[in-house]
mmCIF file of C-alpha atoms in Angstrom:
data_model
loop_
_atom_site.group_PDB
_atom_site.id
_atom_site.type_symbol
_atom_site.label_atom_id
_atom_site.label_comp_id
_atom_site.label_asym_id
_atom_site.label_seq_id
_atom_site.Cartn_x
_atom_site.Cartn_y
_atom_site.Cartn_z
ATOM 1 C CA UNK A 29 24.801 9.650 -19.951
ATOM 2 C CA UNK A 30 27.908 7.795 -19.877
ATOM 3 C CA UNK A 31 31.143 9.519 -18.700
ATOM 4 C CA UNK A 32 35.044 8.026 -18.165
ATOM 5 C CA UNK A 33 37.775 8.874 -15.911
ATOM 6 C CA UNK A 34 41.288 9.017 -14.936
ATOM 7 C CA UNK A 35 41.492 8.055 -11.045
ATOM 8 C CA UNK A 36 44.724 6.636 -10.663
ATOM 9 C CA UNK A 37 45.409 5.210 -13.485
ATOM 10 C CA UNK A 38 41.377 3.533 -13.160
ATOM 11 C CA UNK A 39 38.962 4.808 -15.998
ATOM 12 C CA UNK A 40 35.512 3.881 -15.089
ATOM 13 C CA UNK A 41 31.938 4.938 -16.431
ATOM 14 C CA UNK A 42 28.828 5.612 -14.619
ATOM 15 C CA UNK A 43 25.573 3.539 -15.585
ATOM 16 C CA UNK A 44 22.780 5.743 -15.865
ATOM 17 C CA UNK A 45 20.122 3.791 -14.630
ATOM 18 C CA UNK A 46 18.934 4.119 -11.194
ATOM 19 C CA UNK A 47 20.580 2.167 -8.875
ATOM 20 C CA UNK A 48 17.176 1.083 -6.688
ATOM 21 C CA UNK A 49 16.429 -0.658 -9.939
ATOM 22 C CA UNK A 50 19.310 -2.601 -10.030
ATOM 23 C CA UNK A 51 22.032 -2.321 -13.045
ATOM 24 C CA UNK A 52 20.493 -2.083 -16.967
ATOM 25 C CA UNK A 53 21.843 -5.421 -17.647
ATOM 26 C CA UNK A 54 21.863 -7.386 -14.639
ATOM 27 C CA UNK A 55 19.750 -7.834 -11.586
ATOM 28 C CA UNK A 56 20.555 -9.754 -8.943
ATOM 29 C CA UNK A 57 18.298 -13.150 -8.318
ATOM 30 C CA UNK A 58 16.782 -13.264 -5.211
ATOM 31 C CA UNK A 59 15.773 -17.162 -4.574
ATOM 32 C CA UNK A 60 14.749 -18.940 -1.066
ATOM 33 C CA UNK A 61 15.196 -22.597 -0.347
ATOM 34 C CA UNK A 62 13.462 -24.990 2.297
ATOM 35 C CA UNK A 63 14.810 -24.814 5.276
ATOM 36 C CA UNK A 64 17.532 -27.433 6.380
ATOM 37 C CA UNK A 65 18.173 -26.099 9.890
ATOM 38 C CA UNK A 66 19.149 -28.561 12.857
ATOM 39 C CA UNK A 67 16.958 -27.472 15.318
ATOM 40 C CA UNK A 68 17.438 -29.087 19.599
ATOM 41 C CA UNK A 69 13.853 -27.592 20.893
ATOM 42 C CA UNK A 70 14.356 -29.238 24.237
ATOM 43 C CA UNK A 71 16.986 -26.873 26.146
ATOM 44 C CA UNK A 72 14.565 -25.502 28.146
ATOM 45 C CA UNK A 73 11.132 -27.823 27.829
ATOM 46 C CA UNK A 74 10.977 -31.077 26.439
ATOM 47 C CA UNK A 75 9.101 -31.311 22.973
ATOM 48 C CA UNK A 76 6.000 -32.798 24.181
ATOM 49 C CA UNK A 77 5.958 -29.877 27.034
ATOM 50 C CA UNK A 78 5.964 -27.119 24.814
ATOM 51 C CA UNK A 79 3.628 -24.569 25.644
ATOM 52 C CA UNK A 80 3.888 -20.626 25.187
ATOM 53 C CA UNK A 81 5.764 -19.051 28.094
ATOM 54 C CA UNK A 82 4.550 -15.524 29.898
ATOM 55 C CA UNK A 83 7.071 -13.022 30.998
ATOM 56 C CA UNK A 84 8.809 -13.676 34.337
ATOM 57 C CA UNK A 85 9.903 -10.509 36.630
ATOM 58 C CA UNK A 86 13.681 -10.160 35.930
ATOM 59 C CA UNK A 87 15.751 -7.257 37.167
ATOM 60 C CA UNK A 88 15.927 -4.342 34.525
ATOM 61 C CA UNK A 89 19.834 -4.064 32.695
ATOM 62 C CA UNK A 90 21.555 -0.920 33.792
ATOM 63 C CA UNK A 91 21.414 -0.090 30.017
ATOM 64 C CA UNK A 92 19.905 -1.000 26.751
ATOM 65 C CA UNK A 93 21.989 -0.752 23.132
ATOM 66 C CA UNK A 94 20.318 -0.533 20.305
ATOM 67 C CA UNK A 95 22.639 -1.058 17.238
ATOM 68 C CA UNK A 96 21.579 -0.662 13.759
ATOM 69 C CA UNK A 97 23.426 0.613 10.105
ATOM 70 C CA UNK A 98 21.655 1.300 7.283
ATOM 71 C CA UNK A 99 23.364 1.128 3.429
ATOM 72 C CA UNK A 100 22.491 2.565 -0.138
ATOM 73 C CA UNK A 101 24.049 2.283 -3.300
ATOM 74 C CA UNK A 102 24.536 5.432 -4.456
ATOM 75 C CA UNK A 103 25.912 4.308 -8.414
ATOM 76 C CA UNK A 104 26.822 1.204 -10.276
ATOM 77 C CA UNK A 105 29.739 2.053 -12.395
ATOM 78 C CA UNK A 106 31.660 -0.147 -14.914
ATOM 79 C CA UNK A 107 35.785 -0.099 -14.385
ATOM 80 C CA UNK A 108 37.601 -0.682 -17.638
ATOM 81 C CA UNK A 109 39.930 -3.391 -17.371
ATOM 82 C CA UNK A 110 43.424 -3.309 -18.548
ATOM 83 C CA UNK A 111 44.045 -4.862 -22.310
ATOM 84 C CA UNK A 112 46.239 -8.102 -22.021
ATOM 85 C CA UNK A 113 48.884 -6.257 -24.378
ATOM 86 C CA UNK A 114 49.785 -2.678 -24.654
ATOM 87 C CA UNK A 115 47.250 -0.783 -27.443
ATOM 88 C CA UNK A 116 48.543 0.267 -30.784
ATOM 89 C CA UNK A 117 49.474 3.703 -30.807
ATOM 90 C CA UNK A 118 46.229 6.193 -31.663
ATOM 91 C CA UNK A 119 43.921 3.289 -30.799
ATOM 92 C CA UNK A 120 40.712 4.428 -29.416
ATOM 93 C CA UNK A 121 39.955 3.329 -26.210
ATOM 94 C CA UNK A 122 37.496 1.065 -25.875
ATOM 95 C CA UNK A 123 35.469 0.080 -22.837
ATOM 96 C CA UNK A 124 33.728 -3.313 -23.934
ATOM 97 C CA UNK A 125 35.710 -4.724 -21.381
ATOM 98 C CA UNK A 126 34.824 -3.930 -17.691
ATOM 99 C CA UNK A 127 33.106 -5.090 -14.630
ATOM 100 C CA UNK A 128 30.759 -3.908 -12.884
ATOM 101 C CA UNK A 129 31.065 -2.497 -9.168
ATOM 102 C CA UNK A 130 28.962 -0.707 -6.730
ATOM 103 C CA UNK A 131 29.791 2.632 -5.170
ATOM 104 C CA UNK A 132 27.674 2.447 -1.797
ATOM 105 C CA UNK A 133 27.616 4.772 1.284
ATOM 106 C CA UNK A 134 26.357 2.927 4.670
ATOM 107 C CA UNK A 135 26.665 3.634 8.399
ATOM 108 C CA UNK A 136 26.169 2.245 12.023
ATOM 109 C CA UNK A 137 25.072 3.872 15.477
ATOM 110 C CA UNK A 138 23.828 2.718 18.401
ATOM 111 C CA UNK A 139 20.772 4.867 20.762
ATOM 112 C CA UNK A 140 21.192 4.108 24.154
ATOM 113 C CA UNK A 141 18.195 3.771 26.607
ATOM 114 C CA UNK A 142 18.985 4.442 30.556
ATOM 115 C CA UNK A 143 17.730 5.587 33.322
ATOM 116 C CA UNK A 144 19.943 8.803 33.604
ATOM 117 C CA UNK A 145 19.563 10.119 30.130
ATOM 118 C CA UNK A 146 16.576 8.525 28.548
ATOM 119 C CA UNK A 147 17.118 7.558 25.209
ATOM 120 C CA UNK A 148 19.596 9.461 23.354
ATOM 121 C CA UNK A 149 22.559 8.653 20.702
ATOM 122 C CA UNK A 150 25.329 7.054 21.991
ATOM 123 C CA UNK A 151 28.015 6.448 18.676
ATOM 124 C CA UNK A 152 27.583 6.943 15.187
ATOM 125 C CA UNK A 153 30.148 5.935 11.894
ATOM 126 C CA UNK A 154 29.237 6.549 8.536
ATOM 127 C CA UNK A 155 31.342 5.257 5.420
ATOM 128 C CA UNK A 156 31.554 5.490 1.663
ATOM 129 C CA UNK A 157 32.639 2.137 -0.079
ATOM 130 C CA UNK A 158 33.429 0.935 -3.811
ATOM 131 C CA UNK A 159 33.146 -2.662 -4.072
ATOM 132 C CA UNK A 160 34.509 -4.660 -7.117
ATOM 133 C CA UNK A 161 35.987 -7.722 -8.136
ATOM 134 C CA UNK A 162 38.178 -5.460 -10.563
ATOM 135 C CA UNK A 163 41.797 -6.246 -9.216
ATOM 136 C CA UNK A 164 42.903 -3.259 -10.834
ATOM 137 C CA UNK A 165 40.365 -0.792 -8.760
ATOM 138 C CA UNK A 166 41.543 2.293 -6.473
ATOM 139 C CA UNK A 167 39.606 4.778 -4.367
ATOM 140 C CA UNK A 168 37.275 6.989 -6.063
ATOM 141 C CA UNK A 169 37.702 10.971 -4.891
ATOM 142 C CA UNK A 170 34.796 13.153 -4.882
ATOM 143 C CA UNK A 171 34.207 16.234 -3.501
ATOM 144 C CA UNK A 172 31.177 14.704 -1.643
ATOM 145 C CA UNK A 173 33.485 12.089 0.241
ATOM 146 C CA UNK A 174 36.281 9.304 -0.875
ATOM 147 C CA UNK A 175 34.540 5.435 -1.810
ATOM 148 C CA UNK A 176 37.533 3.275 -0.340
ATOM 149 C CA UNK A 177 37.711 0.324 -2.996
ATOM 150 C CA UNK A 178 37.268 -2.543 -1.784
ATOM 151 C CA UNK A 179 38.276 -5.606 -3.869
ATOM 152 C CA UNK A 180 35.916 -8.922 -3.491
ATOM 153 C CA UNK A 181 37.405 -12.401 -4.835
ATOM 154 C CA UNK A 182 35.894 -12.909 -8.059
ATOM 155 C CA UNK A 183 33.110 -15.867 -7.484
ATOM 156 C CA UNK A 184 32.305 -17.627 -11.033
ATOM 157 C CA UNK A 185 29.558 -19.366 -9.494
ATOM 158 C CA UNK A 186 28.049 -16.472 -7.736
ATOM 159 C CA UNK A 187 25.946 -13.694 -8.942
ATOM 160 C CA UNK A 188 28.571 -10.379 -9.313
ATOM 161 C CA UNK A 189 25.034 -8.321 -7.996
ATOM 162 C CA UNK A 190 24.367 -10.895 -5.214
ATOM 163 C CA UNK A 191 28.573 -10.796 -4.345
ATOM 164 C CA UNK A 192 28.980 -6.826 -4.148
ATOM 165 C CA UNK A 193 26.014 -6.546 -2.566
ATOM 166 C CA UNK A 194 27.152 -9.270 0.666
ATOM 167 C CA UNK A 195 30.714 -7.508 0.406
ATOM 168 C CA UNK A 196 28.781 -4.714 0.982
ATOM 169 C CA UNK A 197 26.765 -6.263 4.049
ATOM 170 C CA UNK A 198 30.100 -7.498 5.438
ATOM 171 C CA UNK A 199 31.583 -4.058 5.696
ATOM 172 C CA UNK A 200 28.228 -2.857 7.437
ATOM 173 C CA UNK A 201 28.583 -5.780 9.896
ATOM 174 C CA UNK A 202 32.201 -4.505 10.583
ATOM 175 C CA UNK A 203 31.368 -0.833 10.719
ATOM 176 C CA UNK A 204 28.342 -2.552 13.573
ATOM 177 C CA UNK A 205 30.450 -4.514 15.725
ATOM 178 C CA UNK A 206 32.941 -1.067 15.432
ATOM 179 C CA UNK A 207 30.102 1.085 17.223
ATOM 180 C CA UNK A 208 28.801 -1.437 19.593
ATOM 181 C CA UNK A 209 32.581 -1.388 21.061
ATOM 182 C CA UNK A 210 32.520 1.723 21.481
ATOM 183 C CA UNK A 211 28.697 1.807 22.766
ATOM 184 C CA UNK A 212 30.037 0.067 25.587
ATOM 185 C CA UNK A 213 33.444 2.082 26.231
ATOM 186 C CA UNK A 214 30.841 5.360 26.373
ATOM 187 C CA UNK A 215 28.926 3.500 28.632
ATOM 188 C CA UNK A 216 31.684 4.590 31.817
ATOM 189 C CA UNK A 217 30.467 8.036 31.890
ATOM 190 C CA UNK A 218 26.778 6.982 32.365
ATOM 191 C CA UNK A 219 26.723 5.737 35.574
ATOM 192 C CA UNK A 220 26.022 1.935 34.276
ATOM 193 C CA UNK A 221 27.459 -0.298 35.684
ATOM 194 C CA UNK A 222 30.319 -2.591 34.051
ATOM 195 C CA UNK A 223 28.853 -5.892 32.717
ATOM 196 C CA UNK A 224 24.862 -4.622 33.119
ATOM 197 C CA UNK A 225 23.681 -3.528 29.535
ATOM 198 C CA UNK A 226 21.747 -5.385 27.037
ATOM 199 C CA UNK A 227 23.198 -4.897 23.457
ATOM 200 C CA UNK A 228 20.398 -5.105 20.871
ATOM 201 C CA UNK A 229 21.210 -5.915 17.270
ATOM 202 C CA UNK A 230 18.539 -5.266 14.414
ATOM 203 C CA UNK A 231 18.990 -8.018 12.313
ATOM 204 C CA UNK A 232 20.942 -11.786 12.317
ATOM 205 C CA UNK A 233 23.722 -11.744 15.086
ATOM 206 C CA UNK A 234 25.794 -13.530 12.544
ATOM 207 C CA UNK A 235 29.251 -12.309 12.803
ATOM 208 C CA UNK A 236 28.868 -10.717 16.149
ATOM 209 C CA UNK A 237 27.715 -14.196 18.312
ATOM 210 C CA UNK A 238 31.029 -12.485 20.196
ATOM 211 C CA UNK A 239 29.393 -9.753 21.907
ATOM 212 C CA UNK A 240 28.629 -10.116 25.389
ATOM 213 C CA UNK A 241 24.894 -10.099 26.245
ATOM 214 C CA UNK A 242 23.988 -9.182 22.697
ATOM 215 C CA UNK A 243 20.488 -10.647 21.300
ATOM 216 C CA UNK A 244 19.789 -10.451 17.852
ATOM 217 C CA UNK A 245 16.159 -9.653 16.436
ATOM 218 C CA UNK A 246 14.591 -10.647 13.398
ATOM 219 C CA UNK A 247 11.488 -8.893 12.056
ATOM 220 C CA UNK A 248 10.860 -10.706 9.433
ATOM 221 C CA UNK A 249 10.187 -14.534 8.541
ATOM 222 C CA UNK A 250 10.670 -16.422 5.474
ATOM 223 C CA UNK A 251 11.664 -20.236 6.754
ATOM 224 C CA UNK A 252 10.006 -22.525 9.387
ATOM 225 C CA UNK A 253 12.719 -23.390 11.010
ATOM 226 C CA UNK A 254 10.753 -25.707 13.790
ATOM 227 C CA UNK A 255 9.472 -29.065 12.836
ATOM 228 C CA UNK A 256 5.466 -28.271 12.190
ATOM 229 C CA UNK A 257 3.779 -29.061 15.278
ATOM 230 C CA UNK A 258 6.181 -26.584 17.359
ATOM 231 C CA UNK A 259 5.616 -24.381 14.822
ATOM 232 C CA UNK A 260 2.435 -23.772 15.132
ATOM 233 C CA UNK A 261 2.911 -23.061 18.160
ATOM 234 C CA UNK A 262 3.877 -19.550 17.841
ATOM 235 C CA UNK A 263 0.923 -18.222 16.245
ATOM 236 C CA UNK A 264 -0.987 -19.073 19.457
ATOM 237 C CA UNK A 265 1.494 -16.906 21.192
ATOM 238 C CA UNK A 266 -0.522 -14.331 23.595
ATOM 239 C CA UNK A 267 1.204 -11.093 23.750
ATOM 240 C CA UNK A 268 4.204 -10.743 25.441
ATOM 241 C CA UNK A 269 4.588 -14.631 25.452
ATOM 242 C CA UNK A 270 7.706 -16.823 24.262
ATOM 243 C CA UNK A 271 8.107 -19.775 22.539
ATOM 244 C CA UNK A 272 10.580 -22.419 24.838
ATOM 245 C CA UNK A 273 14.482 -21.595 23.898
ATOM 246 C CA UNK A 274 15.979 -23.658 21.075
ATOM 247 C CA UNK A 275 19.092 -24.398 19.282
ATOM 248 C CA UNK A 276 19.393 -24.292 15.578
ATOM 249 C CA UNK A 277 21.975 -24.313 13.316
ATOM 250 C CA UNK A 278 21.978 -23.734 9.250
ATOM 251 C CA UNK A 279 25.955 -22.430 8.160
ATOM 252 C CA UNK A 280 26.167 -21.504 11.532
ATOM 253 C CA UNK A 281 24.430 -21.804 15.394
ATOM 254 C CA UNK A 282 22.149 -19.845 17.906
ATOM 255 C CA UNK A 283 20.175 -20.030 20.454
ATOM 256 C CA UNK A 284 16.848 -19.129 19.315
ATOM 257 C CA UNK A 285 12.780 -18.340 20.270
ATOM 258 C CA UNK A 286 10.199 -16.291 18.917
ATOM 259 C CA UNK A 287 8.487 -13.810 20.792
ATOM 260 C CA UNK A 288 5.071 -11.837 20.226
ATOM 261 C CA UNK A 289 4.760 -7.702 20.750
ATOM 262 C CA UNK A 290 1.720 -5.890 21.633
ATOM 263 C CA UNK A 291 0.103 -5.202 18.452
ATOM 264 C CA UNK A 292 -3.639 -4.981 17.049
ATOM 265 C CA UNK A 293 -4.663 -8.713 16.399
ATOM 266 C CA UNK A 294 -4.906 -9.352 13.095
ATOM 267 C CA UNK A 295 -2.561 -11.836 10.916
ATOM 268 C CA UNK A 296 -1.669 -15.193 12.551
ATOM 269 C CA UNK A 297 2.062 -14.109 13.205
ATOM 270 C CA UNK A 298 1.299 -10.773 13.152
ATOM 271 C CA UNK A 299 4.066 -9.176 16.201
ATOM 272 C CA UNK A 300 6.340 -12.101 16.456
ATOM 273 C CA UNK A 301 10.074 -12.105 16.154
ATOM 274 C CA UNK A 302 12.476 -14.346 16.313
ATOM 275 C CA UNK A 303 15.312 -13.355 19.361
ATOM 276 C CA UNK A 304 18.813 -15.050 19.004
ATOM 277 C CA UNK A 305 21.737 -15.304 20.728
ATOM 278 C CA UNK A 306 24.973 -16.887 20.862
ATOM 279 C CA UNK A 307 25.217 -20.760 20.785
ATOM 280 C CA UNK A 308 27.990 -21.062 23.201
ATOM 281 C CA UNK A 309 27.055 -19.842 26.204
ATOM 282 C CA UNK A 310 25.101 -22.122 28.386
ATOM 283 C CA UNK A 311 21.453 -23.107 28.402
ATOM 284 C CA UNK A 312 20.645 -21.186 31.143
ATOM 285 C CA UNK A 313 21.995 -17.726 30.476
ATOM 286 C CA UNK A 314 20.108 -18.143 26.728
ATOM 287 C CA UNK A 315 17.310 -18.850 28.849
ATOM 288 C CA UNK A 316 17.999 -15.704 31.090
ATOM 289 C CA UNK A 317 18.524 -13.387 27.815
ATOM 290 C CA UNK A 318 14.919 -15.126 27.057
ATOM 291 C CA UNK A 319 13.310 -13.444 29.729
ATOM 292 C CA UNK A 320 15.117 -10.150 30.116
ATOM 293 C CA UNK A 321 14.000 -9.851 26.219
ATOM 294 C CA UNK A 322 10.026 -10.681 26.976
ATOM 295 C CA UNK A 323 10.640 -7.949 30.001
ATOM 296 C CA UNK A 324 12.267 -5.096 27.302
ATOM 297 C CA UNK A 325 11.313 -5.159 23.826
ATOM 298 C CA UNK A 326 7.533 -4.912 24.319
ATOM 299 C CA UNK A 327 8.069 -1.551 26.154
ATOM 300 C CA UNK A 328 10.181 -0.655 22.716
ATOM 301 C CA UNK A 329 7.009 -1.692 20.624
ATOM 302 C CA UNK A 330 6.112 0.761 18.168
ATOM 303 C CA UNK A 331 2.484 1.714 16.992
ATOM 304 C CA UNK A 332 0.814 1.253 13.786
ATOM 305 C CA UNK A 333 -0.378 4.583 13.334
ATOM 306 C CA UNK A 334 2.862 5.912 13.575
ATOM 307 C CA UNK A 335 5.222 3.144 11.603
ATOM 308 C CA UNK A 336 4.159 0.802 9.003
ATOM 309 C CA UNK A 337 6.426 -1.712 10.222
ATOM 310 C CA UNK A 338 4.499 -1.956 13.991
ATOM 311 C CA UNK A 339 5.145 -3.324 16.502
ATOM 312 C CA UNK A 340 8.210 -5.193 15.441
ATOM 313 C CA UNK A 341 10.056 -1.902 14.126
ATOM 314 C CA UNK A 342 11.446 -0.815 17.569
ATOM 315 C CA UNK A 343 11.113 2.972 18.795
ATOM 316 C CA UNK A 344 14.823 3.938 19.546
ATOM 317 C CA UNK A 345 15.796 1.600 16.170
ATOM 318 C CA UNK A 346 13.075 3.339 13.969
ATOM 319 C CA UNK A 347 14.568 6.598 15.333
ATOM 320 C CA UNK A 348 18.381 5.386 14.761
ATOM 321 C CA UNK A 349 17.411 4.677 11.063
ATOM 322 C CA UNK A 350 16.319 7.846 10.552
ATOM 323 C CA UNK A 351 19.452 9.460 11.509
ATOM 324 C CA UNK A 352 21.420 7.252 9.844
ATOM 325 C CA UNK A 353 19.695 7.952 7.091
ATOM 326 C CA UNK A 354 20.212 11.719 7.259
ATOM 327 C CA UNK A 355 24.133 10.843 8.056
ATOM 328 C CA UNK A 356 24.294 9.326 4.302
ATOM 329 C CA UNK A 357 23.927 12.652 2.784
ATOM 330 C CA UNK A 358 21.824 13.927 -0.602
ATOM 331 C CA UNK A 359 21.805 11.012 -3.118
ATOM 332 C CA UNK A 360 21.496 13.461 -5.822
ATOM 333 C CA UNK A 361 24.426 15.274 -4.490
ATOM 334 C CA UNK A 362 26.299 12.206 -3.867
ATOM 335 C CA UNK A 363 25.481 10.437 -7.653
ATOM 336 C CA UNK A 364 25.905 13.855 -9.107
ATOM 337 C CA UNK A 365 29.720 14.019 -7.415
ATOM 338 C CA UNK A 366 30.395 10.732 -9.186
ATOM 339 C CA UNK A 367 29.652 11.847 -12.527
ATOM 340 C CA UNK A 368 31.910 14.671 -12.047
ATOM 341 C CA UNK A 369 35.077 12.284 -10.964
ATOM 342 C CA UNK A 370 34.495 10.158 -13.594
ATOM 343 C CA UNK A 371 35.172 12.897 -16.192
ATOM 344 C CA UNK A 372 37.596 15.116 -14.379
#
């Protein structure tokens, strides 16, 4: 059913289809190219040296961050855009013209692991979002929570789905880099000390290469990034064993190596991840953040009788999801409170 809505002076209708199915007349295209990553494999051994590397003993970090956010889009709706001239008086109100936004709740937490208190939840933000290319959008009220509008530069050459959707990303990258701040501010109370955490991003650090001691880590692989003798190389990774450190850089640079996690043998790369970190700090300490990650995230490892995405779905960030997850609230709640504002 279709609805429309004053909200500020903003009438918008709610599409009816199902928003995990993407909008009834437009999906977003979802296409991969080759790889044309710069890739320096010889920070740490020379090319012709490679060989897979078996965890060093490194001191433990005082603490270990896990960070993590998790979105949904909770509606698309269409916002009716202005007419160029003021309407004839008693004309009906047409809504052929409007664009397409998305109406998306997402949040961010971090778990922290340390000696003192084990694993438990360290800082949590949730947020509700409407993002749009309409210039003439405003925040949507509903009684299950505001959707702050948040106006995107209108991309002709971009897919609108494939531009709300990274406007959306960015503002769950923010609301990331918000909690890990404060991860580290909570930290005082804990008995860690300054300077001796590990911060632990799930996902690209892309936008947070800033962090201090942060490590980035990819689950899942789509590109071979390494020329092809190197990278075949990391399917004859034992576990627990590295690939040498390497830079690479596609619209932006990182240190980079992949790493396998216990798991049941089975698929050639089943276990690996890739590990990142920041491009500007010096060989060595990538090299150090190398090791200390071979030493921690196998202990993190989850099992495959207890999460489908084992090993490289991490305990405390499995757990994390889940409550971020919960933090989102009912989606039928949340899509139902829409329909109401849009014909209040």
């Amino acid at each position: 059913m279709t609805s429309t809505a004053h909200a500020a002076r903003m009438r918008f209708h709610v599409d009816g289809w199902d928003p995990t199915y993407g909008s009834s007349v437009e999906n977003a295209e979802n296409t991969i190219g080759d790889s044309t990553a710069k890739v320096i494999p010889d920070l740490e051994l020379a090319p012709a040296d490679w060989k897979p590397i078996s965890p060093s003993h490194v001191p433990d970090p005082g603490a270990v961050l896990f960070v993590d956010g998790v979105r949904r889009v909770e509606a698309r709706i269409w916002i009716e855009q202005p007419p160029a001239t003021e309407p004839a008086p008693n004309a009906i109100n047409r809504a052929d013209d409007a664009q397409m936004a998305l109406c998306a709740s997402y949040a961010a937490g971090t778990v922290c692991c340390c000696p003192d208190r084990g694993a438990h939840l360290l800082t949590i933000e949730s947020r509700r979002g409407l993002f749009t290319t309409a210039t003439n959008a405003v925040d949507v009220p509903t009684t299950a929570g505001t959707y702050q509008a948040n106006i995107t530069f209108d991309d002709q050459e971009e897919n609108l789905a494939v531009l709300l959707s990274t406007a959306l990303q960015r503002r769950l990258g923010d609301l990331e880099i918000l909690v890990a701040a404060n991860a580290r501010t909570a930290l005082a109370g804990h008995g860690v000390a300054a300077g001796s955490d590990l911060l632990v991003v799930d996902g690209p650090l892309r936008g947070r290469t800033h962090l201090p001691r942060a490590v980035g880590l990819i689950k899942s692989h789509r590109t071979a990034y390494l020329p092809p003798d190197l990278h075949a190389m990391v399917s004859a990774l034992a576990a627990g064993e590295r690939t040498p450190v390497f830079l690479m850089g596609t619209s932006w640079d990182r240190h980079a190596w992949y790493l396998r996690l216990p798991c049941t043998p089975g698929a050639p790369w089943a276990g690996i991840v890739r590990v990142e970190c920041a491009a500007d700090i010096p060989a060595p300490e990538a090299i150090a953040l190398a090791n200390l990650s071979q030493l921690l995230l196998p202990r993190y490892a989850s099992s495959e009788y207890k999460d489908a995405r084992a090993p490289q779905n991490l305990v405390p960030v499995a757990g994390l999801e889940r409550e971020l997850r919960r933090r989102l609230g009912n989606p039928a709640l949340l899509s139902r409170a829409l329909r109401v504002a849009a014909v209040s």
